[in-house]
C-alpha positions as semicolon CSV with decimal commas, in nm:
position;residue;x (nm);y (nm);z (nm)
1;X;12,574;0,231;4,747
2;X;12,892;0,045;4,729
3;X;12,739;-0,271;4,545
4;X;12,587;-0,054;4,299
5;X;12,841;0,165;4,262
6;X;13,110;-0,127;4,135
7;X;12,814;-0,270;3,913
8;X;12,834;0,040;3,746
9;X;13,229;0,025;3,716
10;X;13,169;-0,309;3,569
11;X;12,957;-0,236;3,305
12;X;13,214;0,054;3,194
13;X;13,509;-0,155;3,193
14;X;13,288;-0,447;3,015
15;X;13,212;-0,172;2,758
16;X;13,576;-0,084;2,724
17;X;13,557;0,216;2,883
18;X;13,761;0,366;3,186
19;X;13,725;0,407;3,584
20;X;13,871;0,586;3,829
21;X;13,963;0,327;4,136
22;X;14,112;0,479;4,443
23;X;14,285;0,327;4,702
24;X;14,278;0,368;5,100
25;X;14,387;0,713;5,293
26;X;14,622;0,546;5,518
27;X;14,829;0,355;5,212
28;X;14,875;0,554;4,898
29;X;14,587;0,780;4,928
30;X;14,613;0,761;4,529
31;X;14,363;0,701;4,238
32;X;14,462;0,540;3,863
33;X;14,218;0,558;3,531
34;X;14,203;0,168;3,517
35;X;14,079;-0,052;3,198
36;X;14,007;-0,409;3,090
37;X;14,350;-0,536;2,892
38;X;14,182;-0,745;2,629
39;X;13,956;-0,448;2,537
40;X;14,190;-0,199;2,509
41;X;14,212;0,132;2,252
42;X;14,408;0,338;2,136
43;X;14,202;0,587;2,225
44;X;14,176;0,446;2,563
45;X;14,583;0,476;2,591
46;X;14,566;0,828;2,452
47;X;14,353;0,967;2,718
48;X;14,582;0,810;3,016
49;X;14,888;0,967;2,863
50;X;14,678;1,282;2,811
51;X;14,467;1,339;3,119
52;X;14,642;1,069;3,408
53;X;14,990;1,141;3,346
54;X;15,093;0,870;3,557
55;X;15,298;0,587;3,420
56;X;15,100;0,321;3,252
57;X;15,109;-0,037;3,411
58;X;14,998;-0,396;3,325
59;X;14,830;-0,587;3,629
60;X;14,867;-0,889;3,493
61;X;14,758;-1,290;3,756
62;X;15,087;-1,494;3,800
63;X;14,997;-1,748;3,577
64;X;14,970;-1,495;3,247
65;X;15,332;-1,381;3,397
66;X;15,473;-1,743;3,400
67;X;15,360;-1,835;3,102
68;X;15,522;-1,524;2,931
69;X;15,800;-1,592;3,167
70;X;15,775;-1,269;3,325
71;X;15,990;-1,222;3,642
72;X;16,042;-0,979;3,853
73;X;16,232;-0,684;3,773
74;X;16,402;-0,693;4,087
75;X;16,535;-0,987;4,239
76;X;16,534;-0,775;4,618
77;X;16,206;-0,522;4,578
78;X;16,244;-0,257;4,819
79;X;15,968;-0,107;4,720
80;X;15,745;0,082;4,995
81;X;15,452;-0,153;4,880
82;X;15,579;-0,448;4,758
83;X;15,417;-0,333;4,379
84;X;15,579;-0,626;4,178
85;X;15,723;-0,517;3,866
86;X;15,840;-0,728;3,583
87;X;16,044;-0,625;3,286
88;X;15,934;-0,405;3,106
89;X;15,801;-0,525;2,722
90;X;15,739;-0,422;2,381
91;X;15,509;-0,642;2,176
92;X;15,670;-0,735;1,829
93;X;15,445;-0,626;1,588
94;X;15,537;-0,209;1,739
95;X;15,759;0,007;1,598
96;X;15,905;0,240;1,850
97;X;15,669;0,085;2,112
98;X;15,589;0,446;2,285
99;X;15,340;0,547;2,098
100;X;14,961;0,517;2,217
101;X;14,885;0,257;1,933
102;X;15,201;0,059;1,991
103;X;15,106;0,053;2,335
104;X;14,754;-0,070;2,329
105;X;14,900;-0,318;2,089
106;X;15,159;-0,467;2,360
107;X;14,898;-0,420;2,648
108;X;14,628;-0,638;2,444
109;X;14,868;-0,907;2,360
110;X;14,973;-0,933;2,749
111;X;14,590;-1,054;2,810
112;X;14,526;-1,211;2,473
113;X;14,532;-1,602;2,506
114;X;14,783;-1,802;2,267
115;X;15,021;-1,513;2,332
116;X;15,389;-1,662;2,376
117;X;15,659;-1,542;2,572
118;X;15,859;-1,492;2,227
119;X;15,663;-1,257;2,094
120;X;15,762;-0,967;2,316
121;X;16,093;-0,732;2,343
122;X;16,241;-0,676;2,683
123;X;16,264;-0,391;2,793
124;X;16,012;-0,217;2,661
125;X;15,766;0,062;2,729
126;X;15,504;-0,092;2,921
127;X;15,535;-0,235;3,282
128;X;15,372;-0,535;3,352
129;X;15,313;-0,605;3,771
130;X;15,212;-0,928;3,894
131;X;14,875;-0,939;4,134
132;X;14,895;-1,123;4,442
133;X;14,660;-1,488;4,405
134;X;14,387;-1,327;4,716
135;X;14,345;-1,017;4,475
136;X;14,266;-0,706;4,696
137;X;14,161;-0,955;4,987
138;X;14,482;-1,041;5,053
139;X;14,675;-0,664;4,889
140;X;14,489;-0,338;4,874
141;X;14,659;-0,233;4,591
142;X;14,559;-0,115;4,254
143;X;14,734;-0,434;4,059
144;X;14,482;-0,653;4,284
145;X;14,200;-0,377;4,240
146;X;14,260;-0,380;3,831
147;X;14,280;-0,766;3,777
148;X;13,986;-0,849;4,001
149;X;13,815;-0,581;3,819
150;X;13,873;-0,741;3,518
151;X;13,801;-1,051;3,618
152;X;13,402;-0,949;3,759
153;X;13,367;-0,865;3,369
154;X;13,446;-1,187;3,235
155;X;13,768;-1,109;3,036
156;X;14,121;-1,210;3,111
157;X;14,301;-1,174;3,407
158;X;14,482;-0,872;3,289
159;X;14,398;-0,491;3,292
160;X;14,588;-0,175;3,245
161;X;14,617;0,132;3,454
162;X;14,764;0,466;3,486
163;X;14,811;0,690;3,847
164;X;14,649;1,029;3,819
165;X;14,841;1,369;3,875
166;X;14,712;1,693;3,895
167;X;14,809;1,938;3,576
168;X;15,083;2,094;3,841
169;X;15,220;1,719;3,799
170;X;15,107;1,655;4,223
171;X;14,942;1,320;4,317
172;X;14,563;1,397;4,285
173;X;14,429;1,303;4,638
174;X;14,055;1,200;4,704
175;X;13,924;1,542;4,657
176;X;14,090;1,603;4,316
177;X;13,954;1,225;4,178
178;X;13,632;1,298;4,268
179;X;13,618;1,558;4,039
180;X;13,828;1,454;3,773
181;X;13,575;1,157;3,743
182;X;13,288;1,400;3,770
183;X;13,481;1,640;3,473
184;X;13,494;1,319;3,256
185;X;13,194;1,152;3,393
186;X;13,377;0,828;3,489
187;X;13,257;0,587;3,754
188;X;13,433;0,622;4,101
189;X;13,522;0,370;4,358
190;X;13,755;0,258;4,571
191;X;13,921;-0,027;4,678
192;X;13,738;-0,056;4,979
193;X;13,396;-0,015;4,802
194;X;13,582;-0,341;4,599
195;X;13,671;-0,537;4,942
196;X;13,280;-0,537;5,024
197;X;13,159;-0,646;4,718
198;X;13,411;-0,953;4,703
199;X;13,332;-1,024;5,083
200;X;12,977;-1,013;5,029
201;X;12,827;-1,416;5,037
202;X;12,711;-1,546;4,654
203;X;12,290;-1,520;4,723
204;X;12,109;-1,820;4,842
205;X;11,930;-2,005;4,587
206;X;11,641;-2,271;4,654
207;X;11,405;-2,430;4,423
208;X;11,014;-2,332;4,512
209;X;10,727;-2,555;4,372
210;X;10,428;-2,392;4,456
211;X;10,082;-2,380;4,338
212;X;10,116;-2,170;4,110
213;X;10,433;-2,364;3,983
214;X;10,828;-2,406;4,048
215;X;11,015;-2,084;4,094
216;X;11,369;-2,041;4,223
217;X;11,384;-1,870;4,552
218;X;11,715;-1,623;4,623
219;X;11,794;-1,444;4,929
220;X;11,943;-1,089;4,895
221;X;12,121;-0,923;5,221
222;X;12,114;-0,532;5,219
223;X;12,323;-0,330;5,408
224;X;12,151;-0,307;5,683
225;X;12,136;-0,696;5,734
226;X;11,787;-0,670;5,603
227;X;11,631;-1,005;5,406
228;X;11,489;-0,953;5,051
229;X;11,368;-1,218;4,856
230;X;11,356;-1,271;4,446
231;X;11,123;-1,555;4,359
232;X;11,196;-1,610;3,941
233;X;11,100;-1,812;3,661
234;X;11,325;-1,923;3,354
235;X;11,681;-1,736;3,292
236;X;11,652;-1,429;3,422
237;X;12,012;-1,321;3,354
238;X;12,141;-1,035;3,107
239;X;11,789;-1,093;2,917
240;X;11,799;-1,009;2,572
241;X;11,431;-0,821;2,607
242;X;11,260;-0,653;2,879
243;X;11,231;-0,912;3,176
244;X;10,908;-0,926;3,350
245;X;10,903;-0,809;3,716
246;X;10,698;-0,757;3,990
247;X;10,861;-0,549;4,292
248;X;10,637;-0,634;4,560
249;X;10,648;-0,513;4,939
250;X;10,575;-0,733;5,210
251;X;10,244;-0,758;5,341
252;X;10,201;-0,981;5,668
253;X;9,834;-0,957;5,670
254;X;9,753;-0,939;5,293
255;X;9,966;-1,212;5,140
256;X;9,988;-1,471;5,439
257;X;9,673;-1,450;5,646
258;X;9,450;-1,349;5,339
259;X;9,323;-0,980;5,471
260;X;9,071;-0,818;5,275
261;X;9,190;-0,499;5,406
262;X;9,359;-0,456;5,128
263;X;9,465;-0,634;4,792
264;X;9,827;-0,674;4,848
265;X;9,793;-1,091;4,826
266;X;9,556;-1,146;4,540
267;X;9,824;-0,913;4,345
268;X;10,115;-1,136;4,473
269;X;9,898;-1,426;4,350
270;X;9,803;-1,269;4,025
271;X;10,159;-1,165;3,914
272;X;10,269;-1,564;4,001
273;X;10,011;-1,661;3,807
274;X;10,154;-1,410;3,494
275;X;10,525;-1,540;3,571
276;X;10,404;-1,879;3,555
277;X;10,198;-1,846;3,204
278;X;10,494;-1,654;3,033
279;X;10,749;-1,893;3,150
280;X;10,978;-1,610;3,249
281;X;10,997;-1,331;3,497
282;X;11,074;-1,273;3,875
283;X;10,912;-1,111;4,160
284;X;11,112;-0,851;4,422
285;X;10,989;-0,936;4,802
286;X;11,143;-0,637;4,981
287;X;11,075;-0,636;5,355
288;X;10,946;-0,267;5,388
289;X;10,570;-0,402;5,566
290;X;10,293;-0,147;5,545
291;X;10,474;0,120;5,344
292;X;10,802;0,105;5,480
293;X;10,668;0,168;5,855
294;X;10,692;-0,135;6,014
295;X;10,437;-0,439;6,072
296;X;10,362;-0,242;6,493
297;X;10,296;0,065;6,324
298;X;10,094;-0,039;6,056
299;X;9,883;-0,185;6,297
300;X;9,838;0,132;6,463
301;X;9,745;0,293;6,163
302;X;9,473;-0,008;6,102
303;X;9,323;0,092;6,469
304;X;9,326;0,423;6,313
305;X;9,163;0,307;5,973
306;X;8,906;0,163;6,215
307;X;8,757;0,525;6,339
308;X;8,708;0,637;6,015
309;X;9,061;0,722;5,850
310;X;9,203;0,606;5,538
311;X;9,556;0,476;5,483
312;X;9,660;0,765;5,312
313;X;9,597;1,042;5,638
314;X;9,692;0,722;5,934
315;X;10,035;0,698;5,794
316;X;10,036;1,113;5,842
317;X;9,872;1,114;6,197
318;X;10,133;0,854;6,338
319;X;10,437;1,090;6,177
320;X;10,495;0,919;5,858
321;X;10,475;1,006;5,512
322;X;10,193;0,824;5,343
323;X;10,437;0,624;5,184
324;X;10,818;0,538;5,312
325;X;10,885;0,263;5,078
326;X;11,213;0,285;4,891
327;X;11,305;0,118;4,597
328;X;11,689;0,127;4,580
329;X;11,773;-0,183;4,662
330;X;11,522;-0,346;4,387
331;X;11,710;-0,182;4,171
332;X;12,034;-0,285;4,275
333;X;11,932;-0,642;4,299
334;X;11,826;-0,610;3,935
335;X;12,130;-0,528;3,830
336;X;12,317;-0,783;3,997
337;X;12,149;-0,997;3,690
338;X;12,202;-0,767;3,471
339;X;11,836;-0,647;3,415
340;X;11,856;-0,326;3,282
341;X;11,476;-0,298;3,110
342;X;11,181;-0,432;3,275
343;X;10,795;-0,491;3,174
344;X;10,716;-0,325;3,538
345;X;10,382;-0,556;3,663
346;X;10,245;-0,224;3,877
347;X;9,995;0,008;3,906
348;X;10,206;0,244;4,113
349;X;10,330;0,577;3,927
350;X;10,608;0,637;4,219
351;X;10,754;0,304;4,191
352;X;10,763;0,398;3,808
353;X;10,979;0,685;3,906
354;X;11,198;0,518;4,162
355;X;11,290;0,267;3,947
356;X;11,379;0,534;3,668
357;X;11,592;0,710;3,902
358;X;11,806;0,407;4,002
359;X;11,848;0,310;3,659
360;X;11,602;0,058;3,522
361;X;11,460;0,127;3,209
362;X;11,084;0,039;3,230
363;X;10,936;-0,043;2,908
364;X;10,630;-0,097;2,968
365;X;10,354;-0,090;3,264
366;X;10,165;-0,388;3,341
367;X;9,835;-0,321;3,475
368;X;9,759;-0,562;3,804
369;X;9,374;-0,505;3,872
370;X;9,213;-0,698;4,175
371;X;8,783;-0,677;4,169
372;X;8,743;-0,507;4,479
373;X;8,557;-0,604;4,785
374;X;8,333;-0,436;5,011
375;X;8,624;-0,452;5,298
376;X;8,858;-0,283;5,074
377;X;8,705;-0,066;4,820
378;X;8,749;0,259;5,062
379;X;9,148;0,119;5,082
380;X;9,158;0,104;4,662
381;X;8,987;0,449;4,636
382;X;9,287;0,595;4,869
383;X;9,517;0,415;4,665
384;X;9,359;0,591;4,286
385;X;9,303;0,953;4,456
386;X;9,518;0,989;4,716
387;X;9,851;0,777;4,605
388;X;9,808;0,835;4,251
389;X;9,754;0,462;4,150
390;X;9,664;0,408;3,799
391;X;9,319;0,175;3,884
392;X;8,985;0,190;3,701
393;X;8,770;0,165;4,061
């Protein structure tokens, strides 16, 4: 869940809105409300001073502090954690500077480009701190957490933060920031969460002509070192309207040696062929063979299928649900483009649901009808009465 859960972060913080980040037990153990500089509010300041307490903080990259010419505030730094402070600064245009306006005011003109170093009053009431270059890969701290943060939404390298304290004015630990998030239904991660999603390798793209015509190939990784593939069509990034996807689940026998056991290739086919004539769209591999049991057991369940049983009640004999297939990780690797709506190319009502669940917006279902054959017509009346699958068989 870690990849999704700092997607979700992102898209708060790319929204303006807040998140929770805490860091590791063994270093602070502590959590701060953290926010995107250039998209700050007054509003945003307001509920920091209100509900954090802590003191609020400018993570700003080295190059935004040279070019204000911020140093350090300390020429020796002594502190526990190295957390590099500058002078503190008002921004010009504030009056007293301490107010929640006046400080959203100095905090956006920290990030806002053009800003000179003239235009601010030292000291003032917000702390800039300078991030180390290697961001959390190189210093677990919140200043790395924030700017990198900031950075995965596309904005300057500058964010603002505040530590959270419990109302008897103690450090809120773990325990306490889970549920202050929950209370004001803010995402929460942690730096480690953070770590993994910067380590993880940029996916593997390939150009694919096939029959059918060119797609782009990309390799996705889940956590369990498992292989999924996204075959796509056109820009498939942040669409502007409902992309059109297929999430389709390997099947050895169907899609590469042609099985008329079932239809599972002449649907892969089919939805190519749909990609292909709208110009636009991508298709979801995931390696979960013969419902999520495995390519040895779904041969067992054929031998099965083969004295008389359907798909449906082989799955149930060998220990298995009739269908194990999960659809988390589709999701996730949708919103690593930033697919939020889909045209969903299925006639599956549980993939529907899945997909709902995890966060995809389906606007529509595509119907994807294969004319049945006498090998598999017992296979595509298991599918309509026992699975549920929306097919006019």
């Amino acid at each position: 869940m870690s990849r999704k859960n700092i997607q979700k972060a992102i898209e708060f913080l790319r929204k303006g809105k807040l998140i929770v980040v805490a860091d590791d037990d063994d270093r602070e153990a502590e959590g701060d409300l953290v926010g995107v500089a250039n998209l700050v509010s007054p509003e945003s300041v307001n509920f920091m001073i209100t509900f954090a307490r802590g003191l609020i903080c400018v993570p700003i990259s080295k190059q935004i502090a040279d070019h204000l010419e911020l140093g350090e505030m300390s020429e020796k730094n002594t502190d526990s954690f190295g957390t590099a402070f500058t002078v503190s600064v008002d921004h010009q245009e504030t009056s007293t500077g301490i107010s929640a306006y006046d400080r959203a005011k100095t905090i956006e003109f920290l990030a806002k480009n053009g800003s000179v170093s003239g235009e601010f009053h030292r000291p003032g009431h917000i702390f800039p701190l300078i991030g180390k270059e290697g961001g959390v890969l190189e210093r677990r701290g919140h200043t790395e957490a924030a700017i990198d943060l900031a950075k995965l939404t596309n904005q300057s390298e500058a964010a603002y933060i505040c530590e959270i304290l419990n109302e008897d004015g103690t450090m809120a630990r773990r325990p306490q920031l889970v549920q202050f998030a929950a209370k004001h239904k803010l995402p929460f991660v942690t730096v480690e969460e953070l770590v993994t999603y910067l380590n993880a390798e940029e996916p593997l793209t390939v150009k694919l002509p096939t029959v059918f015509g060119e797609f782009d190939l990309t390799l996705f990784e889940d956590q369990q070192h498992k292989e999924h593939l996204v075959l796509s069509k056109g820009e498939i990034r942040q669409p502007k309207e409902p992309l059109l996807v297929r999430v389709h689940s390997e099947c050895l026998t169907g899609d590469i040696f042609g099985s008329h056991r079932c239809d599972c290739g002449e649907q892969l086919h089919e939805a190519m062929r749909m990609i292909e004539k709208k110009g636009r769209g991508a298709i979801l591999y995931l390696r979960q063979e013969g419902r999520g049991i495995g390519l040895k057991n779904k041969l067992r369940a054929y031998q099965l299928q083969e004295k008389g049983m359907d798909t449906f009640d082989a799955n149930l004999v060998l220990g298995f649900k009739p269908d194990e297939r999960d659809y988390q990780f589709a999701a996730e690797i949708l919103g690593t483009f930033g697919v939020e709506e889909i045209d969903l190319i299925t006639n599956n009502p549980e993939k529907i649901e899945q997909l709902k669940a995890f966060g995809i917006k389906i606007n529509q279902r595509v119907s994807i009808e294969i004319t049945p054959i006498e090998e598999n017509r017992n296979y595509l009346k298991a599918k309509k009465e026992k699975f549920n699958h929306l097919l006019s068989i």
